[in-house]
Structure formats: structure tokens, C-alpha cells
Amino acid sequence: MMAAAVAGRGRLGLEGRASLCSFLLGASVAALPLLLGSSPSLLAAPGLRGRLALALHVAGVNAALLLIYPRPLYKIAVRACFLGFAFGCGLLLSTGRSAWRHFGWYMCSLSLFHYSEYLVTAINNPRSLSLDSFLLNHSFEYNLAALSSWVEFTLEKLFFPELKQITWLSTVGLLMVIFGDCLRKAAMLTAGSNFNHIVQNEKSDTHTLVTSGVYGWFRHPSYVGWFYWSIGTQVLLCNPICVVGYALASWRFFRERIEEEEITLIHFFGEEYLEYKRKVPSGLPFIKGVKLEL
């Protein structure tokens, strides 16, 4: 996620097209109520009919992917389809007045974030594209944080159900999520082909320092976006414990990541980056970046 980029983006390649088709195929689960002639709140409704329909949908889609794509593309397709399915299920939960409505918003936000990471990488920098671009296996700590938020939401929903029905607060969280994800994707698109999910330690001949667009607002807009997106997901869920935990853990992670990255950027661009660093804030509260001068 270097703040350096060059112009030039390739069209969506085979992997990107396969992922997009698979995501949409998975998301088609949202159309099941129309096909069954039932309530849109399919997941929240009692009985086995809705669950059976979901199981058959998953089995049918997976069989189709196995027939359509060879194994390398199938690995991409099945992940994109899973995220699309989660997005579609989130839409179903979001419909109506279900007690799980806000969790449906969360499911849509989480699945769209991870899929769009892969899709934008496929457009911007197909040479760095891999299964890791979905960020599904980001780290053990990341997965533990997600699990913790689900556990907190479920327990508080059981014992303090009124806490999970504060619509205005969930709406604030949703706006934070939308802002954060849009800012991050804008940073990725502005950085272009040199945006990478792994901090680069070697400067290529095409690296140039980007200071325009969202990089004129913040030195690390992709981190700013991710920071507020992550906290927003917990505000959306009305998870008071995880709001605090996510804020502290994300702040510490990005402080260390920014310091590591800025050492590399100073090595790459020298005084040019130091001048940029003096003029433009990092964008994250109380994080000034590495304290290093030439």
C-alpha cells in the first residue's frame, strides 16, 4: 500500500471476470424469495423451507462453478461466490423489521469490502493478484477480531436485545463503513498499478510519488479508510466492547505499519517524501509517522 504509483491500468482479466461472475452468482441468493413466492425475510422466517432453499442454492451454484472453471480459476470463483452469497444473505436479513436487520447490513459491508479488494487489485495491478488479494486470510488477529464481534453481537442480542435495535446508531456506523470503504478504494485506484497489499522494499523504475487526489488529503488514505471502516462495522452492530477494542487494535496496527512503510518511502524518494510528509498529515489521529530525517 505504497503511496507511489504510475498511471496505466489494465482491463479486467480472466481472473477478474471469473470472480465478478461468481460473486454475482452467489449474490443471486437474494432472489430466492421471488422464486419461492415467500417473504423477503427468508433467513429470519421460521421453518425449514427457507434453509432448504439456501442449501440447494449453495449446492447448485458450487456444482456449476466446478463445471465451468478449471481448478485454478475455481479457487478464485468459489471464494468470490462465497462472498457474493454472504452479500445476498445480508440483503435478505436487511429486508423488513427482522431483529437481525443490522447484522444484515454488516454482512453486506464485510463481504463487499473483501470482494472489492480483489476486484480493484485485478483492475489496478493484475501482476500482484492472488488468492490473498481477497484478504480473507489477512491474519490470525484479524480473524479473531471478526469472531469476537460476532460473539459479542449474539450474546448482547440474547441478554440486551434493545441494545441491538438502536437504528440511528447503526446508521451512523453504516455511514462510517461506506465512507471508509470508498476512501480506501479511491486510494487504491489513485495509486494505480503500484498499489500492493504487501509493503514493497524495492523501488522499481516506474515508482513515482503520488500527492494528488486523496493523497493530497492524507499521506495514507487507504489506512485511514480501513481504520474508520473497521470501527464503523462495530458501531453498526452496536458492539460497545468491540468498538473500543477495534479502535485500539487498529490504531496500534496502523501506527506500526505506517512507520515501517515511511522508512521505505524515505529510502525511495528522500527529501521529496520528507517535504510531502511535512505538508500532508497521515490522516490517523495522533499518528505522525516515522521520526526520521535525512
mmCIF file of C-alpha atoms in Angstrom:
data_model
loop_
_atom_site.group_PDB
_atom_site.id
_atom_site.type_symbol
_atom_site.label_atom_id
_atom_site.label_comp_id
_atom_site.label_asym_id
_atom_site.label_seq_id
_atom_site.Cartn_x
_atom_site.Cartn_y
_atom_site.Cartn_z
ATOM 1 C CA MET A 1 0.000 0.000 0.000
ATOM 2 C CA MET A 2 2.709 2.338 -1.006
ATOM 3 C CA ALA A 3 1.859 5.979 -1.658
ATOM 4 C CA ALA A 4 3.537 5.659 -5.010
ATOM 5 C CA ALA A 5 2.014 4.844 -8.341
ATOM 6 C CA VAL A 6 2.065 5.235 -12.069
ATOM 7 C CA ALA A 7 -0.763 5.703 -14.471
ATOM 8 C CA GLY A 8 -1.959 2.819 -16.504
ATOM 9 C CA ARG A 9 -4.481 0.189 -15.604
ATOM 10 C CA GLY A 10 -5.239 -2.997 -17.414
ATOM 11 C CA ARG A 11 -8.678 -4.161 -18.331
ATOM 12 C CA LEU A 12 -10.337 -6.793 -16.212
ATOM 13 C CA GLY A 13 -8.558 -10.078 -16.951
ATOM 14 C CA LEU A 14 -9.769 -13.647 -16.876
ATOM 15 C CA GLU A 15 -9.415 -13.977 -13.096
ATOM 16 C CA GLY A 16 -11.283 -10.723 -12.502
ATOM 17 C CA ARG A 17 -14.124 -11.676 -14.843
ATOM 18 C CA ALA A 18 -14.422 -15.108 -13.224
ATOM 19 C CA SER A 19 -14.570 -13.536 -9.768
ATOM 20 C CA LEU A 20 -17.205 -10.984 -10.813
ATOM 21 C CA CYS A 21 -19.463 -13.581 -12.413
ATOM 22 C CA SER A 22 -19.082 -15.844 -9.371
ATOM 23 C CA PHE A 23 -19.804 -13.026 -6.911
ATOM 24 C CA LEU A 24 -22.999 -12.152 -8.766
ATOM 25 C CA LEU A 25 -23.956 -15.812 -8.953
ATOM 26 C CA GLY A 26 -23.550 -16.154 -5.197
ATOM 27 C CA ALA A 27 -25.443 -12.904 -4.576
ATOM 28 C CA SER A 28 -28.374 -14.242 -6.616
ATOM 29 C CA VAL A 29 -29.492 -15.952 -3.402
ATOM 30 C CA ALA A 30 -31.241 -12.644 -2.691
ATOM 31 C CA ALA A 31 -33.697 -13.513 -5.483
ATOM 32 C CA LEU A 32 -34.871 -16.724 -3.793
ATOM 33 C CA PRO A 33 -37.922 -15.115 -2.119
ATOM 34 C CA LEU A 34 -39.163 -14.033 -5.553
ATOM 35 C CA LEU A 35 -38.725 -17.540 -6.931
ATOM 36 C CA LEU A 36 -40.410 -19.130 -3.905
ATOM 37 C CA GLY A 37 -43.133 -16.529 -3.646
ATOM 38 C CA SER A 38 -42.283 -16.005 0.028
ATOM 39 C CA SER A 39 -41.384 -13.144 2.336
ATOM 40 C CA PRO A 40 -38.116 -11.316 1.626
ATOM 41 C CA SER A 41 -37.132 -12.062 5.246
ATOM 42 C CA LEU A 42 -36.334 -15.615 4.198
ATOM 43 C CA LEU A 43 -33.488 -16.195 6.639
ATOM 44 C CA ALA A 44 -35.370 -14.868 9.627
ATOM 45 C CA ALA A 45 -38.564 -16.810 8.929
ATOM 46 C CA PRO A 46 -39.291 -19.959 10.982
ATOM 47 C CA GLY A 47 -39.394 -23.392 9.389
ATOM 48 C CA LEU A 48 -37.137 -25.408 7.117
ATOM 49 C CA ARG A 49 -38.305 -24.201 3.736
ATOM 50 C CA GLY A 50 -36.003 -21.214 3.582
ATOM 51 C CA ARG A 51 -32.998 -23.148 4.935
ATOM 52 C CA LEU A 52 -33.548 -25.932 2.403
ATOM 53 C CA ALA A 53 -33.749 -23.409 -0.412
ATOM 54 C CA LEU A 54 -30.458 -21.858 0.708
ATOM 55 C CA ALA A 55 -28.758 -25.260 0.899
ATOM 56 C CA LEU A 56 -29.941 -26.200 -2.581
ATOM 57 C CA HIS A 57 -28.808 -22.845 -3.930
ATOM 58 C CA VAL A 58 -25.310 -23.298 -2.481
ATOM 59 C CA ALA A 59 -25.048 -26.865 -3.814
ATOM 60 C CA GLY A 60 -26.297 -25.892 -7.260
ATOM 61 C CA VAL A 61 -24.009 -22.881 -7.596
ATOM 62 C CA ASN A 62 -20.962 -24.832 -6.427
ATOM 63 C CA ALA A 63 -21.710 -27.602 -8.932
ATOM 64 C CA ALA A 64 -21.990 -25.004 -11.694
ATOM 65 C CA LEU A 65 -18.634 -23.462 -10.751
ATOM 66 C CA LEU A 66 -16.966 -26.886 -10.766
ATOM 67 C CA LEU A 67 -18.280 -27.499 -14.290
ATOM 68 C CA ILE A 68 -17.447 -24.049 -15.664
ATOM 69 C CA TYR A 69 -13.976 -23.346 -14.278
ATOM 70 C CA PRO A 70 -10.744 -25.371 -14.187
ATOM 71 C CA ARG A 71 -9.183 -25.805 -10.746
ATOM 72 C CA PRO A 72 -7.014 -22.621 -10.660
ATOM 73 C CA LEU A 73 -9.991 -20.430 -11.568
ATOM 74 C CA TYR A 74 -12.335 -22.463 -9.383
ATOM 75 C CA LYS A 75 -10.299 -21.482 -6.314
ATOM 76 C CA ILE A 76 -10.940 -17.846 -7.197
ATOM 77 C CA ALA A 77 -14.557 -18.426 -8.179
ATOM 78 C CA VAL A 78 -15.547 -20.296 -5.027
ATOM 79 C CA ARG A 79 -14.177 -17.521 -2.791
ATOM 80 C CA ALA A 80 -15.893 -14.796 -4.795
ATOM 81 C CA CYS A 81 -19.103 -16.835 -4.807
ATOM 82 C CA PHE A 82 -18.917 -17.277 -1.025
ATOM 83 C CA LEU A 83 -18.595 -13.512 -0.595
ATOM 84 C CA GLY A 84 -21.460 -12.956 -3.018
ATOM 85 C CA PHE A 85 -23.587 -15.460 -1.100
ATOM 86 C CA ALA A 86 -22.811 -13.636 2.167
ATOM 87 C CA PHE A 87 -23.743 -10.345 0.486
ATOM 88 C CA GLY A 88 -27.032 -11.805 -0.756
ATOM 89 C CA CYS A 89 -27.837 -13.256 2.665
ATOM 90 C CA GLY A 90 -27.091 -9.863 4.158
ATOM 91 C CA LEU A 91 -29.603 -8.287 1.781
ATOM 92 C CA LEU A 92 -32.220 -10.832 2.867
ATOM 93 C CA LEU A 93 -31.601 -10.110 6.549
ATOM 94 C CA SER A 94 -31.672 -6.364 5.896
ATOM 95 C CA THR A 95 -35.179 -6.535 4.471
ATOM 96 C CA GLY A 96 -38.109 -5.837 6.730
ATOM 97 C CA ARG A 97 -38.088 -5.439 10.502
ATOM 98 C CA SER A 98 -36.144 -8.526 11.468
ATOM 99 C CA ALA A 99 -34.175 -8.394 14.732
ATOM 100 C CA TRP A 100 -31.151 -9.353 12.601
ATOM 101 C CA ARG A 101 -31.600 -6.422 10.219
ATOM 102 C CA HIS A 102 -28.491 -4.553 11.294
ATOM 103 C CA PHE A 103 -26.425 -7.731 11.180
ATOM 104 C CA GLY A 104 -27.548 -7.989 7.557
ATOM 105 C CA TRP A 105 -26.077 -4.541 6.926
ATOM 106 C CA TYR A 106 -22.871 -5.776 8.487
ATOM 107 C CA MET A 107 -22.777 -8.896 6.309
ATOM 108 C CA CYS A 108 -23.194 -6.778 3.180
ATOM 109 C CA SER A 109 -20.444 -4.393 4.307
ATOM 110 C CA LEU A 110 -17.975 -7.127 5.226
ATOM 111 C CA SER A 111 -18.443 -9.248 2.101
ATOM 112 C CA LEU A 112 -18.367 -6.264 -0.261
ATOM 113 C CA PHE A 113 -15.190 -4.934 1.362
ATOM 114 C CA HIS A 114 -13.311 -8.194 0.875
ATOM 115 C CA TYR A 115 -14.562 -8.824 -2.650
ATOM 116 C CA SER A 116 -13.835 -5.285 -3.820
ATOM 117 C CA GLU A 117 -10.249 -5.636 -2.536
ATOM 118 C CA TYR A 118 -9.773 -8.455 -5.054
ATOM 119 C CA LEU A 119 -11.675 -6.763 -7.882
ATOM 120 C CA VAL A 120 -9.822 -3.437 -7.628
ATOM 121 C CA THR A 121 -6.492 -5.284 -7.468
ATOM 122 C CA ALA A 122 -7.497 -7.209 -10.599
ATOM 123 C CA ILE A 123 -8.082 -3.895 -12.365
ATOM 124 C CA ASN A 124 -5.141 -1.944 -10.933
ATOM 125 C CA ASN A 125 -2.349 -4.440 -10.536
ATOM 126 C CA PRO A 126 -3.123 -7.864 -12.035
ATOM 127 C CA ARG A 127 0.530 -8.893 -11.707
ATOM 128 C CA SER A 128 0.188 -8.922 -7.912
ATOM 129 C CA LEU A 129 -3.207 -10.649 -7.979
ATOM 130 C CA SER A 130 -3.518 -13.827 -5.904
ATOM 131 C CA LEU A 131 -5.972 -15.584 -3.617
ATOM 132 C CA ASP A 132 -4.538 -13.466 -0.806
ATOM 133 C CA SER A 133 -5.964 -10.377 -2.529
ATOM 134 C CA PHE A 134 -9.356 -11.229 -1.026
ATOM 135 C CA LEU A 135 -7.746 -10.574 2.395
ATOM 136 C CA LEU A 136 -9.767 -13.452 3.809
ATOM 137 C CA ASN A 137 -6.657 -14.832 5.482
ATOM 138 C CA HIS A 138 -5.286 -11.439 6.493
ATOM 139 C CA SER A 139 -4.016 -12.637 9.870
ATOM 140 C CA PHE A 140 -4.989 -14.700 12.899
ATOM 141 C CA GLU A 141 -5.620 -11.494 14.841
ATOM 142 C CA TYR A 142 -7.942 -10.176 12.124
ATOM 143 C CA ASN A 143 -9.998 -13.377 12.101
ATOM 144 C CA LEU A 144 -10.115 -13.421 15.911
ATOM 145 C CA ALA A 145 -11.380 -9.839 15.920
ATOM 146 C CA ALA A 146 -14.169 -10.751 13.481
ATOM 147 C CA LEU A 147 -15.151 -13.774 15.575
ATOM 148 C CA SER A 148 -15.158 -11.657 18.729
ATOM 149 C CA SER A 149 -17.567 -9.174 17.165
ATOM 150 C CA TRP A 150 -19.976 -11.962 16.176
ATOM 151 C CA VAL A 151 -19.859 -13.443 19.675
ATOM 152 C CA GLU A 152 -20.466 -10.053 21.305
ATOM 153 C CA PHE A 153 -23.368 -9.275 18.974
ATOM 154 C CA THR A 154 -25.011 -12.664 19.625
ATOM 155 C CA LEU A 155 -24.621 -12.552 23.414
ATOM 156 C CA GLU A 156 -25.833 -8.975 23.705
ATOM 157 C CA LYS A 157 -28.743 -9.746 21.404
ATOM 158 C CA LEU A 158 -29.763 -12.566 23.751
ATOM 159 C CA PHE A 159 -29.386 -10.646 27.021
ATOM 160 C CA PHE A 160 -29.832 -6.997 25.929
ATOM 161 C CA PRO A 161 -31.929 -7.158 22.736
ATOM 162 C CA GLU A 162 -32.883 -3.484 22.915
ATOM 163 C CA LEU A 163 -29.188 -2.577 22.529
ATOM 164 C CA LYS A 164 -29.197 -4.068 19.024
ATOM 165 C CA GLN A 165 -32.191 -2.049 17.846
ATOM 166 C CA ILE A 166 -30.687 1.463 18.021
ATOM 167 C CA THR A 167 -31.269 2.268 14.361
ATOM 168 C CA TRP A 168 -29.780 5.761 14.419
ATOM 169 C CA LEU A 169 -26.508 4.425 15.859
ATOM 170 C CA SER A 170 -26.351 1.589 13.338
ATOM 171 C CA THR A 171 -26.985 4.147 10.596
ATOM 172 C CA VAL A 172 -24.003 6.193 11.819
ATOM 173 C CA GLY A 173 -21.910 3.018 11.691
ATOM 174 C CA LEU A 174 -23.117 2.257 8.177
ATOM 175 C CA LEU A 175 -22.136 5.755 7.035
ATOM 176 C CA MET A 176 -18.680 5.257 8.588
ATOM 177 C CA VAL A 177 -18.378 1.946 6.745
ATOM 178 C CA ILE A 178 -19.375 3.488 3.409
ATOM 179 C CA PHE A 179 -17.030 6.441 3.873
ATOM 180 C CA GLY A 180 -14.109 4.252 4.928
ATOM 181 C CA ASP A 181 -14.501 1.732 2.118
ATOM 182 C CA CYS A 182 -14.967 4.432 -0.536
ATOM 183 C CA LEU A 183 -11.876 6.274 0.707
ATOM 184 C CA ARG A 184 -9.793 3.094 0.646
ATOM 185 C CA LYS A 185 -10.894 2.145 -2.861
ATOM 186 C CA ALA A 186 -10.293 5.709 -4.062
ATOM 187 C CA ALA A 187 -6.742 5.422 -2.680
ATOM 188 C CA MET A 188 -6.211 2.109 -4.454
ATOM 189 C CA LEU A 189 -7.473 3.497 -7.766
ATOM 190 C CA THR A 190 -5.426 6.679 -7.413
ATOM 191 C CA ALA A 191 -2.274 4.697 -6.619
ATOM 192 C CA GLY A 192 -2.925 2.532 -9.661
ATOM 193 C CA SER A 193 -0.672 -0.351 -10.599
ATOM 194 C CA ASN A 194 1.781 0.211 -7.763
ATOM 195 C CA PHE A 195 -0.758 -0.334 -5.006
ATOM 196 C CA ASN A 196 0.117 -3.578 -3.281
ATOM 197 C CA HIS A 197 -1.258 -5.327 -0.217
ATOM 198 C CA ILE A 198 2.342 -6.027 0.823
ATOM 199 C CA VAL A 199 4.735 -3.194 1.633
ATOM 200 C CA GLN A 200 7.352 -3.113 -1.124
ATOM 201 C CA ASN A 201 11.023 -2.997 -0.108
ATOM 202 C CA GLU A 202 12.498 -2.471 -3.567
ATOM 203 C CA LYS A 203 11.853 0.545 -5.771
ATOM 204 C CA SER A 204 11.052 -0.167 -9.389
ATOM 205 C CA ASP A 205 11.802 2.209 -12.269
ATOM 206 C CA THR A 206 8.108 3.074 -12.572
ATOM 207 C CA HIS A 207 7.563 4.195 -8.985
ATOM 208 C CA THR A 208 6.587 7.836 -8.633
ATOM 209 C CA LEU A 209 5.364 9.680 -5.562
ATOM 210 C CA VAL A 210 1.639 10.391 -5.730
ATOM 211 C CA THR A 211 0.490 13.521 -3.926
ATOM 212 C CA SER A 212 -2.732 14.271 -5.816
ATOM 213 C CA GLY A 213 -6.322 13.212 -5.256
ATOM 214 C CA VAL A 214 -6.959 11.624 -1.871
ATOM 215 C CA TYR A 215 -3.190 11.573 -1.314
ATOM 216 C CA GLY A 216 -3.411 15.362 -1.136
ATOM 217 C CA TRP A 217 -5.726 14.967 1.866
ATOM 218 C CA PHE A 218 -3.837 12.261 3.751
ATOM 219 C CA ARG A 219 -0.480 10.545 3.298
ATOM 220 C CA HIS A 220 -2.080 7.149 3.940
ATOM 221 C CA PRO A 221 -5.703 7.340 2.732
ATOM 222 C CA SER A 222 -6.054 3.562 2.333
ATOM 223 C CA TYR A 223 -5.177 3.088 6.002
ATOM 224 C CA VAL A 224 -7.470 5.929 7.055
ATOM 225 C CA GLY A 225 -10.308 4.325 5.138
ATOM 226 C CA TRP A 226 -9.670 0.880 6.605
ATOM 227 C CA PHE A 227 -9.375 2.337 10.129
ATOM 228 C CA TYR A 228 -12.771 4.037 10.033
ATOM 229 C CA TRP A 229 -14.357 1.146 8.129
ATOM 230 C CA SER A 230 -13.311 -1.331 10.836
ATOM 231 C CA ILE A 231 -14.603 0.829 13.686
ATOM 232 C CA GLY A 232 -17.760 1.573 11.705
ATOM 233 C CA THR A 233 -18.612 -2.125 11.461
ATOM 234 C CA GLN A 234 -18.778 -2.299 15.255
ATOM 235 C CA VAL A 235 -20.765 0.907 15.600
ATOM 236 C CA LEU A 236 -23.150 -0.590 13.044
ATOM 237 C CA LEU A 237 -23.511 -3.715 15.200
ATOM 238 C CA CYS A 238 -23.864 -1.617 18.382
ATOM 239 C CA ASN A 239 -20.980 -3.590 19.914
ATOM 240 C CA PRO A 240 -19.624 -1.286 22.661
ATOM 241 C CA ILE A 241 -16.806 -3.619 23.727
ATOM 242 C CA CYS A 242 -15.568 -4.251 20.191
ATOM 243 C CA VAL A 243 -15.828 -0.565 19.276
ATOM 244 C CA VAL A 244 -13.167 0.158 21.894
ATOM 245 C CA GLY A 245 -11.168 -2.980 21.101
ATOM 246 C CA TYR A 246 -11.180 -2.386 17.347
ATOM 247 C CA ALA A 247 -10.200 1.270 17.762
ATOM 248 C CA LEU A 248 -7.211 0.443 19.978
ATOM 249 C CA ALA A 249 -6.032 -2.573 17.978
ATOM 250 C CA SER A 250 -6.437 -0.821 14.598
ATOM 251 C CA TRP A 251 -4.654 2.300 15.830
ATOM 252 C CA ARG A 252 -1.695 0.279 17.080
ATOM 253 C CA PHE A 253 -1.513 -1.801 13.891
ATOM 254 C CA PHE A 254 -1.582 1.204 11.565
ATOM 255 C CA ARG A 255 0.899 3.175 13.674
ATOM 256 C CA GLU A 256 3.443 0.363 13.287
ATOM 257 C CA ARG A 257 2.575 -0.197 9.630
ATOM 258 C CA ILE A 258 2.903 3.487 8.758
ATOM 259 C CA GLU A 259 6.285 3.775 10.458
ATOM 260 C CA GLU A 260 7.532 0.695 8.595
ATOM 261 C CA GLU A 261 6.216 1.986 5.272
ATOM 262 C CA GLU A 262 7.545 5.505 5.682
ATOM 263 C CA ILE A 263 11.067 4.252 6.271
ATOM 264 C CA THR A 264 10.843 2.596 2.861
ATOM 265 C CA LEU A 265 9.300 5.680 1.235
ATOM 266 C CA ILE A 266 12.057 7.923 2.592
ATOM 267 C CA HIS A 267 14.601 5.456 1.223
ATOM 268 C CA PHE A 268 12.827 5.547 -2.160
ATOM 269 C CA PHE A 269 12.188 9.279 -2.506
ATOM 270 C CA GLY A 270 14.408 11.034 0.057
ATOM 271 C CA GLU A 271 13.793 14.746 0.516
ATOM 272 C CA GLU A 272 10.814 14.670 -1.859
ATOM 273 C CA TYR A 273 8.902 12.440 0.543
ATOM 274 C CA LEU A 274 10.080 14.325 3.630
ATOM 275 C CA GLU A 275 8.685 17.538 2.134
ATOM 276 C CA TYR A 276 5.390 15.788 1.380
ATOM 277 C CA LYS A 277 5.353 14.395 4.907
ATOM 278 C CA ARG A 278 5.755 17.870 6.380
ATOM 279 C CA LYS A 279 2.825 19.262 4.384
ATOM 280 C CA VAL A 280 0.264 16.438 4.490
ATOM 281 C CA PRO A 281 -0.965 14.693 7.680
ATOM 282 C CA SER A 282 -1.078 10.917 7.981
ATOM 283 C CA GLY A 283 -4.844 11.115 8.390
ATOM 284 C CA LEU A 284 -4.975 8.954 11.509
ATOM 285 C CA PRO A 285 -5.372 10.516 14.970
ATOM 286 C CA PHE A 286 -2.151 11.001 16.938
ATOM 287 C CA ILE A 287 -0.059 9.181 14.308
ATOM 288 C CA LYS A 288 2.651 11.375 12.794
ATOM 289 C CA GLY A 289 4.644 8.642 11.159
ATOM 290 C CA VAL A 290 8.306 7.781 11.449
ATOM 291 C CA LYS A 291 10.540 10.366 13.142
ATOM 292 C CA LEU A 292 13.470 10.326 10.775
ATOM 293 C CA GLU A 293 15.375 12.991 8.919
ATOM 294 C CA LEU A 294 17.980 12.717 6.180
#
